[in-house]
Every structure is written in C-alpha cells, then in structure tokens.
Coordinates of C-alpha atoms and ligand atoms in Angstrom, one line a residue:
R19 CA 0.0 0.0 0.0
R20 CA 1.1 3.6 -0.8
V21 CA 1.1 6.1 2.0
V22 CA 1.6 9.8 1.3
V23 CA 2.3 12.1 4.3
I24 CA 2.0 15.9 3.7
G25 CA 4.1 17.9 6.1
G26 CA 7.5 17.1 7.7
G27 CA 7.4 19.1 10.9
A28 CA 6.6 16.9 14.0
G29 CA 3.4 15.0 13.4
G30 CA 4.3 13.9 9.8
P31 CA 7.7 12.4 10.7
S32 CA 6.2 10.7 13.8
T33 CA 3.5 9.1 11.6
A34 CA 5.9 8.0 8.9
A35 CA 8.5 6.6 11.3
E36 CA 5.9 4.6 13.3
A37 CA 4.1 3.3 10.2
S38 CA 7.4 2.1 8.6
R39 CA 8.5 0.4 11.8
R40 CA 5.2 -1.4 12.1
D41 CA 4.8 -2.4 8.5
P42 CA 8.1 -2.3 6.5
S43 CA 6.1 -3.4 3.4
L44 CA 4.4 0.0 3.2
S45 CA 5.6 2.4 0.5
I46 CA 5.7 5.7 2.4
T47 CA 6.5 9.1 0.9
M48 CA 6.7 12.2 3.1
I49 CA 6.6 15.6 1.3
E50 CA 7.6 18.9 2.9
Q51 CA 7.5 22.2 1.2
G52 CA 10.3 23.6 3.3
E53 CA 14.0 22.6 3.4
Y54 CA 14.0 20.8 6.7
V55 CA 12.1 17.9 8.2
S56 CA 11.8 16.5 11.7
Y57 CA 13.2 19.2 13.8
A58 CA 12.7 20.6 17.3
A59 CA 10.7 23.8 16.7
C60 CA 10.2 24.1 20.4
S61 CA 13.9 24.7 20.9
M62 CA 14.2 27.5 18.3
P63 CA 14.2 30.3 21.0
Y64 CA 17.2 28.7 22.7
Y65 CA 19.0 28.4 19.3
I66 CA 18.3 32.1 18.7
G67 CA 19.5 33.0 22.2
D68 CA 22.6 31.0 21.3
L69 CA 22.2 28.4 24.1
I70 CA 22.1 26.0 21.2
K71 CA 24.9 27.1 18.9
D72 CA 24.3 25.1 15.7
E73 CA 21.0 24.5 13.9
S74 CA 22.0 20.9 13.2
K75 CA 21.4 20.2 16.9
L76 CA 17.7 20.8 16.4
I77 CA 17.3 18.1 13.7
A78 CA 15.8 15.0 15.2
R79 CA 16.1 12.8 12.1
T80 CA 17.6 13.7 8.7
P81 CA 16.0 12.7 5.4
E82 CA 18.8 10.2 4.9
K83 CA 17.9 8.5 8.2
F84 CA 14.3 8.4 7.1
R85 CA 15.3 6.8 3.8
E86 CA 17.3 4.2 5.6
G87 CA 14.2 3.4 7.5
G88 CA 12.2 3.0 4.3
V89 CA 10.5 6.4 4.2
D90 CA 11.1 8.4 1.0
V91 CA 11.4 12.1 2.1
R92 CA 11.1 14.8 -0.5
T93 CA 11.8 18.4 0.6
G94 CA 11.0 21.6 -1.3
V95 CA 7.9 19.9 -2.6
Q96 CA 4.5 21.4 -2.0
A97 CA 1.1 19.6 -2.3
E98 CA -1.3 21.8 -4.2
G99 CA -4.4 19.7 -4.4
V100 CA -5.8 16.3 -3.5
D101 CA -8.2 14.3 -5.6
L102 CA -10.0 12.0 -3.2
K103 CA -11.9 10.1 -5.9
D104 CA -8.8 9.1 -7.8
Q105 CA -6.7 9.1 -4.7
V106 CA -3.8 11.3 -6.0
V107 CA -1.9 14.3 -4.5
T108 CA -1.0 16.9 -7.1
L109 CA 2.3 18.7 -6.4
V110 CA 3.1 22.3 -7.5
G111 CA 4.6 21.8 -10.9
G112 CA 2.1 19.2 -11.9
E113 CA 3.6 15.9 -10.7
T114 CA 1.1 13.5 -9.1
L115 CA 1.5 11.0 -6.2
P116 CA -1.0 8.2 -6.0
F117 CA -2.0 7.0 -2.5
D118 CA -4.0 4.4 -0.7
V119 CA -3.7 6.3 2.6
L120 CA -3.1 10.0 3.0
V121 CA -1.9 11.7 6.2
L122 CA -2.3 15.5 6.6
A123 CA 0.3 16.9 8.9
T124 CA 0.2 20.4 7.5
G125 CA 0.6 22.2 10.9
A126 CA -0.3 25.8 11.7
R127 CA 0.5 29.1 10.2
P128 CA 1.4 32.3 12.1
I129 CA -1.4 34.8 12.3
L130 CA -0.4 38.2 10.8
P131 CA -1.9 41.4 12.2
G132 CA -2.6 42.6 8.6
I133 CA -0.9 46.0 9.1
P134 CA 1.0 48.1 6.5
G135 CA 4.7 47.4 6.5
E136 CA 4.5 43.9 8.0
D137 CA 6.4 42.6 4.9
L138 CA 9.4 45.0 5.4
E139 CA 12.9 43.5 5.9
G140 CA 13.6 43.0 9.6
V141 CA 9.9 41.9 10.3
F142 CA 9.8 38.2 11.3
T143 CA 7.5 35.5 12.4
L144 CA 8.8 32.4 14.1
K145 CA 7.3 29.2 13.1
Q146 CA 9.8 27.1 11.1
L147 CA 13.5 26.5 11.2
P148 CA 14.4 28.9 8.4
D149 CA 12.6 31.7 10.4
A150 CA 14.9 30.9 13.3
I151 CA 18.0 30.8 11.1
G152 CA 17.0 34.1 9.5
I153 CA 16.4 35.8 12.9
K154 CA 19.7 34.6 14.3
K155 CA 21.7 35.7 11.3
Y156 CA 19.9 39.1 11.2
L157 CA 20.6 39.6 15.0
R158 CA 24.3 39.4 14.2
E159 CA 24.1 42.2 11.7
I160 CA 21.9 44.8 13.5
K161 CA 23.5 47.9 14.7
C162 CA 21.1 49.6 17.2
R163 CA 20.4 46.3 18.9
K164 CA 16.7 46.8 19.7
A165 CA 13.8 44.4 19.1
I166 CA 10.1 44.7 19.4
I167 CA 7.9 41.7 20.0
V168 CA 4.3 42.1 19.1
G169 CA 2.2 39.7 21.2
A170 CA 2.8 38.5 24.7
G171 CA 1.9 34.8 24.3
F172 CA 4.3 32.0 25.3
I173 CA 6.4 32.3 22.1
G174 CA 6.7 36.1 22.6
M175 CA 7.8 35.4 26.2
E176 CA 10.4 32.8 25.3
M177 CA 11.7 35.2 22.6
C178 CA 12.1 38.0 25.2
E179 CA 14.6 35.8 27.0
A180 CA 16.3 34.8 23.7
F181 CA 16.7 38.4 22.7
V182 CA 18.1 39.4 26.1
D183 CA 20.5 36.5 25.9
A184 CA 21.6 37.8 22.5
G185 CA 22.2 41.2 24.0
V186 CA 19.2 42.9 22.3
E187 CA 17.1 45.5 24.2
T188 CA 13.5 44.3 24.0
T189 CA 10.1 45.9 24.1
M190 CA 6.9 44.0 24.0
V191 CA 3.7 45.4 22.6
N192 CA 0.5 43.6 23.7
M193 CA -3.2 44.2 23.0
G194 CA -4.3 42.7 26.3
K195 CA -3.8 44.1 29.7
M196 CA -1.8 41.2 31.0
P197 CA 0.6 38.9 29.2
V198 CA -0.3 35.2 28.6
P199 CA -4.0 35.4 29.6
R200 CA -4.1 31.6 30.2
W201 CA -2.6 32.5 33.6
D202 CA -4.6 34.6 36.1
P203 CA -3.6 38.2 36.7
E204 CA -2.4 37.5 40.2
L205 CA 0.1 35.0 38.9
G206 CA 0.7 37.2 35.9
Q207 CA 2.1 39.8 38.3
L208 CA 5.2 37.6 38.8
I209 CA 5.7 37.5 35.1
L210 CA 5.5 41.3 34.9
E211 CA 8.1 41.6 37.7
S212 CA 10.4 39.2 35.9
L213 CA 10.1 41.2 32.7
K214 CA 10.8 44.4 34.5
S215 CA 13.8 43.0 36.4
H216 CA 15.3 42.0 33.0
R217 CA 14.6 45.5 31.6
I218 CA 11.9 44.4 29.2
K219 CA 9.4 47.1 28.6
L220 CA 5.8 45.8 28.2
L221 CA 3.3 48.1 26.6
A222 CA -0.1 46.7 27.5
E223 CA -3.4 47.5 25.8
T224 CA -1.5 48.7 22.8
K225 CA -2.6 48.1 19.3
S226 CA 0.0 47.9 16.5
L227 CA -1.1 50.0 13.5
A228 CA 1.7 50.1 11.0
I229 CA 5.4 49.4 10.5
E230 CA 7.5 51.8 8.5
K231 CA 11.2 52.5 7.8
G232 CA 12.9 54.0 10.9
G233 CA 15.3 56.9 11.5
S234 CA 17.8 55.8 14.2
C235 CA 17.0 52.1 13.7
N236 CA 15.8 50.2 10.6
L237 CA 12.1 50.1 11.5
R238 CA 9.5 52.0 13.3
L239 CA 6.3 50.5 14.9
I240 CA 3.4 52.8 15.0
T241 CA 0.9 52.1 17.7
N242 CA -2.0 53.8 19.4
N243 CA 0.4 54.4 22.3
G244 CA 3.3 56.0 20.5
H245 CA 6.0 55.2 18.0
F246 CA 8.9 52.8 18.7
E247 CA 12.1 52.2 16.8
A248 CA 13.9 48.9 16.5
D249 CA 15.9 46.9 14.0
L250 CA 13.9 43.8 14.4
I251 CA 10.1 43.3 14.9
L252 CA 8.8 39.9 15.7
L253 CA 5.1 39.3 15.1
A254 CA 4.0 36.6 17.6
I255 CA 0.3 36.9 17.9
G256 CA -0.7 33.3 17.6
V257 CA -1.2 30.6 15.0
R258 CA -4.1 29.2 13.0
P259 CA -4.4 25.6 11.7
S260 CA -3.3 25.1 8.1
V261 CA -6.5 23.5 6.7
G262 CA -6.5 24.9 3.1
L263 CA -6.0 21.5 1.5
A264 CA -8.4 19.8 3.9
G265 CA -11.1 22.4 3.2
E266 CA -10.7 22.0 -0.6
M267 CA -10.9 18.2 -0.2
G268 CA -14.3 18.6 1.6
L269 CA -13.1 17.1 4.9
V270 CA -15.1 18.0 7.9
L271 CA -13.6 20.8 10.0
G272 CA -14.5 21.0 13.7
R273 CA -15.9 23.9 15.7
T274 CA -12.3 25.2 16.2
G275 CA -11.6 25.4 12.5
A276 CA -9.1 22.6 12.6
I277 CA -9.6 19.2 10.9
S278 CA -12.1 17.0 12.7
V279 CA -10.7 13.6 13.6
N280 CA -11.7 10.6 15.7
L281 CA -9.6 9.0 18.4
S282 CA -7.8 6.9 15.7
Q283 CA -6.8 10.2 14.0
R284 CA -9.1 9.4 11.0
T285 CA -10.7 12.3 9.3
S286 CA -14.2 12.3 7.8
H287 CA -12.8 10.4 4.8
P288 CA -11.8 6.8 5.6
S289 CA -8.5 6.9 3.7
V290 CA -7.3 10.2 5.2
Y291 CA -5.7 10.7 8.6
A292 CA -4.7 14.1 10.2
V293 CA -2.3 14.7 13.0
G294 CA -0.7 17.7 14.9
D295 CA -1.5 21.4 14.8
C296 CA -3.8 21.1 11.8
C297 CA -6.4 18.9 13.6
E298 CA -8.4 18.7 16.8
A299 CA -7.8 16.7 19.9
F300 CA -10.2 15.4 22.5
H301 CA -10.0 17.4 25.8
R302 CA -10.6 14.9 28.6
V303 CA -11.7 17.6 31.1
S304 CA -14.0 19.8 28.9
K305 CA -15.1 16.7 27.0
Q306 CA -14.9 18.8 23.9
W307 CA -12.8 18.6 20.8
T308 CA -10.2 21.4 20.8
N309 CA -7.2 22.6 18.9
V310 CA -4.1 22.9 21.0
P311 CA -1.1 23.5 18.8
L312 CA 1.7 21.8 20.8
G313 CA 4.5 19.6 19.7
D314 CA 4.0 16.8 22.2
I315 CA 0.5 16.3 21.0
A316 CA 1.6 16.3 17.4
N317 CA 4.1 13.5 18.2
K318 CA 1.6 11.4 20.0
Q319 CA -1.1 11.8 17.4
G320 CA 1.5 10.9 14.7
R321 CA 2.4 7.7 16.5
V322 CA -1.3 6.7 16.8
A323 CA -2.0 7.4 13.1
G324 CA 1.2 5.5 12.1
Q325 CA 0.0 2.4 14.1
N326 CA -3.5 2.5 12.7
L327 CA -2.5 2.9 9.1
A328 CA -0.1 0.1 9.5
G329 CA -2.9 -2.2 10.7
F330 CA -2.3 -2.0 14.5
P331 CA -5.5 -0.4 16.0
S332 CA -4.7 2.3 18.5
I333 CA -6.4 5.3 19.9
F334 CA -5.1 8.7 21.1
P335 CA -6.7 9.1 24.5
G336 CA -6.8 12.8 24.4
I337 CA -5.3 15.7 26.3
V338 CA -5.8 17.7 29.5
G339 CA -4.2 20.9 28.3
A340 CA -0.9 20.7 30.1
Q341 CA 1.6 23.4 29.0
A342 CA 4.6 25.2 30.3
F343 CA 7.3 27.7 29.4
K344 CA 10.3 29.3 31.0
L345 CA 10.8 33.0 31.5
F346 CA 14.3 33.8 32.8
D347 CA 14.1 32.4 36.4
L348 CA 10.5 31.5 36.4
E349 CA 8.7 28.2 35.6
I350 CA 5.2 29.0 34.2
A351 CA 2.8 26.1 33.9
A352 CA -0.9 25.3 33.6
T353 CA -3.2 22.3 33.0
G354 CA -6.9 21.6 32.5
L355 CA -9.3 24.4 32.1
D356 CA -9.3 28.1 33.2
E357 CA -12.5 29.7 34.6
R358 CA -13.8 30.8 31.2
E359 CA -13.3 27.4 29.6
A360 CA -14.8 25.7 32.6
I361 CA -18.0 27.7 32.4
A362 CA -18.1 27.2 28.6
A363 CA -17.8 23.4 29.3
G364 CA -20.9 23.6 31.6
Y365 CA -19.1 23.4 34.9
S366 CA -19.6 25.6 38.0
P367 CA -16.0 26.5 38.8
V368 CA -14.7 27.5 42.2
S369 CA -11.1 28.3 42.8
T370 CA -8.3 29.0 45.3
L371 CA -5.0 30.6 44.8
I372 CA -2.3 30.0 47.4
W373 CA 1.3 31.2 47.8
G374 CA 3.9 29.3 49.7
E375 CA 7.4 28.0 49.8
V376 CA 7.9 24.8 47.9
V377 CA 10.6 23.6 50.4
P378 CA 11.0 24.3 54.1
L379 CA 12.1 27.9 54.7
S380 CA 15.2 26.7 56.5
L381 CA 16.7 25.6 53.2
P382 CA 18.5 28.2 51.0
G383 CA 17.2 29.5 47.7
E384 CA 14.0 31.3 46.5
T385 CA 11.1 28.8 46.2
R386 CA 8.0 30.9 46.6
L387 CA 5.3 29.5 44.3
G388 CA 1.8 30.6 43.4
L389 CA -0.6 27.7 42.8
K390 CA -4.2 28.1 41.7
L391 CA -6.6 25.2 41.6
L392 CA -10.0 25.1 40.0
A393 CA -12.8 22.6 40.8
D394 CA -16.4 21.9 39.9
K395 CA -18.7 22.9 42.7
S396 CA -21.3 20.3 42.0
T397 CA -19.1 17.2 41.4
G398 CA -16.0 18.2 43.4
L399 CA -13.9 17.2 40.4
L400 CA -10.6 18.9 39.8
L401 CA -10.9 21.1 36.7
G402 CA -7.5 22.9 36.3
A403 CA -4.4 24.3 37.8
Q404 CA -1.9 27.1 37.2
A405 CA 1.5 27.6 38.8
V406 CA 4.2 30.2 38.6
G407 CA 7.5 30.3 40.5
P408 CA 11.2 29.9 40.3
H409 CA 11.1 26.2 41.2
G410 CA 8.7 23.3 41.2
A411 CA 5.8 24.8 39.1
V412 CA 6.2 22.3 36.2
S413 CA 6.5 19.2 38.4
R414 CA 3.4 20.2 40.4
I415 CA 1.4 20.9 37.2
N416 CA 2.5 17.5 35.8
T417 CA 1.2 15.8 39.0
L418 CA -2.1 17.7 38.7
S419 CA -2.3 16.7 35.0
A420 CA -2.2 13.1 36.0
A421 CA -4.9 13.8 38.6
L422 CA -7.0 15.5 35.8
W423 CA -6.3 12.6 33.4
S424 CA -7.8 10.1 35.8
G425 CA -10.7 12.4 36.9
L426 CA -9.7 12.7 40.6
P427 CA -12.0 14.7 42.9
V428 CA -10.2 17.5 44.8
E429 CA -10.8 15.7 48.1
E430 CA -8.4 12.9 46.9
V431 CA -5.9 15.4 45.6
G432 CA -5.7 16.7 49.2
Y433 CA -4.3 13.4 50.3
L434 CA -2.3 12.3 47.2
D435 CA 0.7 10.2 48.2
L436 CA 3.6 12.4 47.0
A437 CA 7.3 11.9 47.6
Y438 CA 8.5 14.1 50.5
A439 CA 11.9 15.0 51.7
P440 CA 12.9 18.6 52.8
P441 CA 15.1 19.4 49.7
F442 CA 12.1 18.8 47.4
S443 CA 8.9 19.7 49.2
R444 CA 7.1 19.9 52.6
A445 CA 5.2 17.1 54.3
W446 CA 2.0 18.9 53.3
D447 CA 3.0 19.8 49.7
L448 CA 1.5 23.0 48.2
I449 CA -0.7 20.7 46.1
H450 CA -2.3 19.3 49.3
I451 CA -2.6 22.7 50.9
A452 CA -4.3 24.2 47.8
A453 CA -6.7 21.2 47.5
Q454 CA -7.7 21.3 51.1
D455 CA -8.2 25.0 50.8
L456 CA -10.4 24.4 47.8
M457 CA -12.4 21.8 49.8
K458 CA -13.2 24.5 52.3
E459 CA -14.2 27.0 49.5
M460 CA -16.6 24.3 48.2
G461 CA -18.2 24.0 51.6
Ligands
LIG515 P1 4.6 21.7 11.9 O1 5.7 21.4 12.7 O2 4.2 23.2 11.7 O3 4.8 21.0 10.5 C1 3.9 21.2 9.4 C2 4.7 21.1 8.1 O4 3.9 21.0 7.0 C3 5.5 22.4 7.9 O5 6.9 22.1 7.9 C4 5.0 22.9 6.5 O6 6.0 23.5 5.7 C5 4.4 21.6 5.9 N1 3.4 21.8 4.9 C6 2.2 22.5 5.1 N2 1.5 22.5 4.0 C7 2.2 21.8 3.1 C8 1.9 21.5 1.7 N3 0.8 21.8 1.1 N4 2.9 20.7 1.1 C9 4.0 20.3 1.7 N5 4.3 20.7 3.0 C10 3.4 21.4 3.7 N6 5.2 22.9 21.5 C11 5.3 22.3 22.7 O7 4.6 21.3 23.0 N7 6.2 22.8 23.7 C12 7.0 23.9 23.4 O8 7.8 24.3 24.3 C13 6.8 24.6 22.2 N8 7.6 25.7 21.9 C14 7.5 26.2 20.6 C15 8.3 27.3 20.3 C16 8.2 27.9 19.1 C17 9.0 29.1 18.8 C18 7.3 27.4 18.1 C19 7.1 28.1 16.8 C20 6.5 26.3 18.4 C21 6.5 25.7 19.7 N9 5.8 24.6 20.0 C22 5.9 24.0 21.2 C23 4.7 24.1 19.0 C24 5.3 23.0 18.2 O9 6.4 23.3 17.5 C25 4.2 22.6 17.2 O10 3.0 22.2 17.9 C26 4.6 21.4 16.3 O11 5.7 21.8 15.5 C27 3.4 20.9 15.5 O12 3.9 19.9 14.6 P2 3.1 19.7 13.2 O13 3.8 18.5 12.6 O14 1.6 19.6 13.5 O15 3.2 21.0 12.4

C-alpha cells in the first residue's frame, strides 16, 4: 500500500516513522514544502538566544535516516491539491503522487496582524526552522540592537529571553492588559516583575497600527500608544491551523476550524488521517474537541496514526491541556481548564490561589510558588491548575495533570501520596494545601 504524508514538521515524521517500523512493506512518501524535516521547533528560541549554537542540533532525524528506515522524504515539494476520488496528490509543478492512505500533517501558520509594512525587511514571524536561522543571522548584523515583540503569548515570552541572551534591548507590545492570559492576573504579576527586572518594557493595551522604515533604527512600529524604533520586529500573535487542502478536499472541519478527527486520528474520509496542529484533539476535562497546537500532542497523534494505518489499531486518548514555558528564572505552567473554559464546558468553577514556599524555609534559595486550583462545585472534580514560581511549578502541574487525566476529585488530591523530603517539598505539599483550601471553599 502507498502512503503519502503531507508535512514534515513533527506529526508527519512521527506518523511516517511509526508506520514504517510497524509495517516495512508500506511504500511511504513524506513531502515537505520547506527545506527541513523532523526538527525541534520548540527549541528554536534557545537556538536564537545561542544556548544551542548550531541548527543541526535541532534536527531529530535527517531525510537520509528516514530513507534508511524505508521512508522516502522529499523536501522543497508542496502539495497543491488532493483528488479524493482518484486518490492522488498533485504537487506544485504538476507531478502527481497516488496514494491508498493519505496523512495530513500540515501544521499551523502564524497569524499576521494585517498592518501596513508587515512585509518589510527585519519583520519576522517564528514558526519554522528557516525563520529561526534568519532571525539569528539578522541579529548578528543589526546595529542599534533593539527588538520589538508584538504579542505576549508564550512564544513572545520565550523570545524575550532569547533576545536578552543575544544582547538585544527588547520591548513587548501587547493588545491585552496582561501577558499570557491563560494565567490569572495574580500569577501574571510575577511575570510582569520578571520582565521588569530584565529591563523588558511591556506596553499593555497597545494596538500595532503600522510598520515603516525608521530613523535611528531600521524600523518604526506605529501604535495607538506612540512610535517605537527597532531593527527587528517579531510578530508573535498566535497561529491558525493550516487547513487549506483539507477544506478543498471537503473534509469536515471542527468547531475550532481545525480538521475533525476521531480517536484513531481518522478524518471524515476513511483513507485520510490528520495529525498535529492542523487537527483537533479530545479534551478529557471539557469533553470537547479542541485545537491545542503543541509539539508533544503532534508527536503522540502521529504515532497513533502510524500504528493505525499500518494495521495496528490504536487510539489517542486525548489531552488535559498541560503546558509550560520558562521565562528567565520562572517556571510557568498550567493544565486543565481556566474559569472561562470551565464555564463554557458547563461546569460551575470554584477556585483557590495559594502562595507558599515549595521547600521548608530553612533551606537556602528562593522557592515561593503561586498555585491556583479550580474545581467543579457540583461534582467536586478537579478542573484545572496554574502555577508560577522559580522552582517546582512544572512538576506540580504535571502531577495535577495526572490527577485530571484520571478524573480525581479535589478531596483525593488533598491526600495524594507524593514523595516528600525537605530538599524537594514539605510534608504537606502546596498541592495538598491548595486542594484542602479548595475543599473549604466548596463547603
Ligand atoms: P509543523 O511542525 O508546523 O509542520 C507542518 C509542516 O507541514 C511544515 O513544515 C509545513 O511546511 C508543511 N506543509 C504545510 N502545508 C504543506 C503542503 N501543502 N505541502 C508540503 N508541505 C506542507 N510545543 C510544545 O509542546 N512545547 C513547546 O515548548 C513549544 N515551543 C514552541 C516554540 C516555538 C518558537 C514554536 C514556533 C512552536 C513551539 N511549539 C511548542 C509548538 C510545536 O512546535 C508545534 O506544535 C509542532 O511543530 C506541530 O507539529 P506539526 O507537525 O503539526 O506542524
């Protein structure tokens, strides 16, 4: 059987590698419009900040390695259309690739603000490896060493740190009042303090209106809050699933605008699978299909699709929305639903936010952590959590993700058996304290 995989980012390579391992008799072709396949996009900020010196360190698997494993990889090749009746993919240039099974792993595209001047030299988005290579090269050349990041989401935040590491003075321009709205404003305060202490200016409630050529620096950003000059402007206002091909093929798109799939990663057409940022995933807490463009999800969905198309039935059991990023000395992590999502999913959320030291105060080092828990008033089920602090936020959120995964009530979270020794935690961990606090809130 002939398998064609469109997209060589994370989900496509994962599908192709798994399918070829499971059934070496499959004839698998993976096409990628760009130059690179199978690379760690999540590490690009650390490459730009020069923590990772060389882009080859980001490549997980080269086309040669794929070929050795029986997957034909073709780069610089773009799929232009798919004929589902005759089961062929048409490439730009007219070549056709017949398939028995098709996998869409077309990822997501950066959203552009649609303002004049966004195509000027020195204006970047960061989605694919050539973007990161371009930014790093450009940073070496700029004279006035100033950057502006438009958008204060997690990629904007990671890039603040990268620019500071690269010795570039950074200003953030954000439409919202607080950065990363997935985290509550009380916890967001820590993020603001961290930005300030690293001399990053954050312009909140500021709308970018235009980009033009600058005077003292290359570029000037015009906003409703003044004009700012920089050599580099990074547009980081989010991504949208790439569903152009899927839409033209008549595949069903979900409520989120991403490709609708079942737990086997099959789309509405029996010969077509979809994986990664371009498709939806089942959220185990909201019980709704959602689109969460994250690399770990793309990898897992790819493995499941690869097993299924090779004849080994498998399901992707869904997500709970776990996510994290680092900002200088802070770990910032969340899982499950926030209040707005909980209400939209039909829950009656009640929450608590506690602050405390992760380890006994007698030990050296700063370990103050803010932990917020959310539960459903009527069922007592844990719904979500957020944590920000210099130490232990991610491990606590991972623990709470496991609790959400198995549908634990808050009462049980309050007595979870967690490893305790003074260098790591306290006898009553902040998780226990927050859960018991929440129990009181619920009455
Ligand atoms: P992609 O990796 O986007 O790959 C899709 C590929 O399809 C692209 O290479 C594209 O060129 C190709 N393609 C599209 N259409 C066609 C066509 N018609 N023909 C041929 N090829 C086509 N996730 C995390 O979980 N944790 C993190 O810390 C994290 N950090 C990130 C940091 C940054 C800066 C960025 C940009 C992303 C980060 N992510 C992170 C997100 C993660 O990188 C993505 O979720 C992941 O790459 C999605 O994989 P994918 O295969 O679905 O899509």
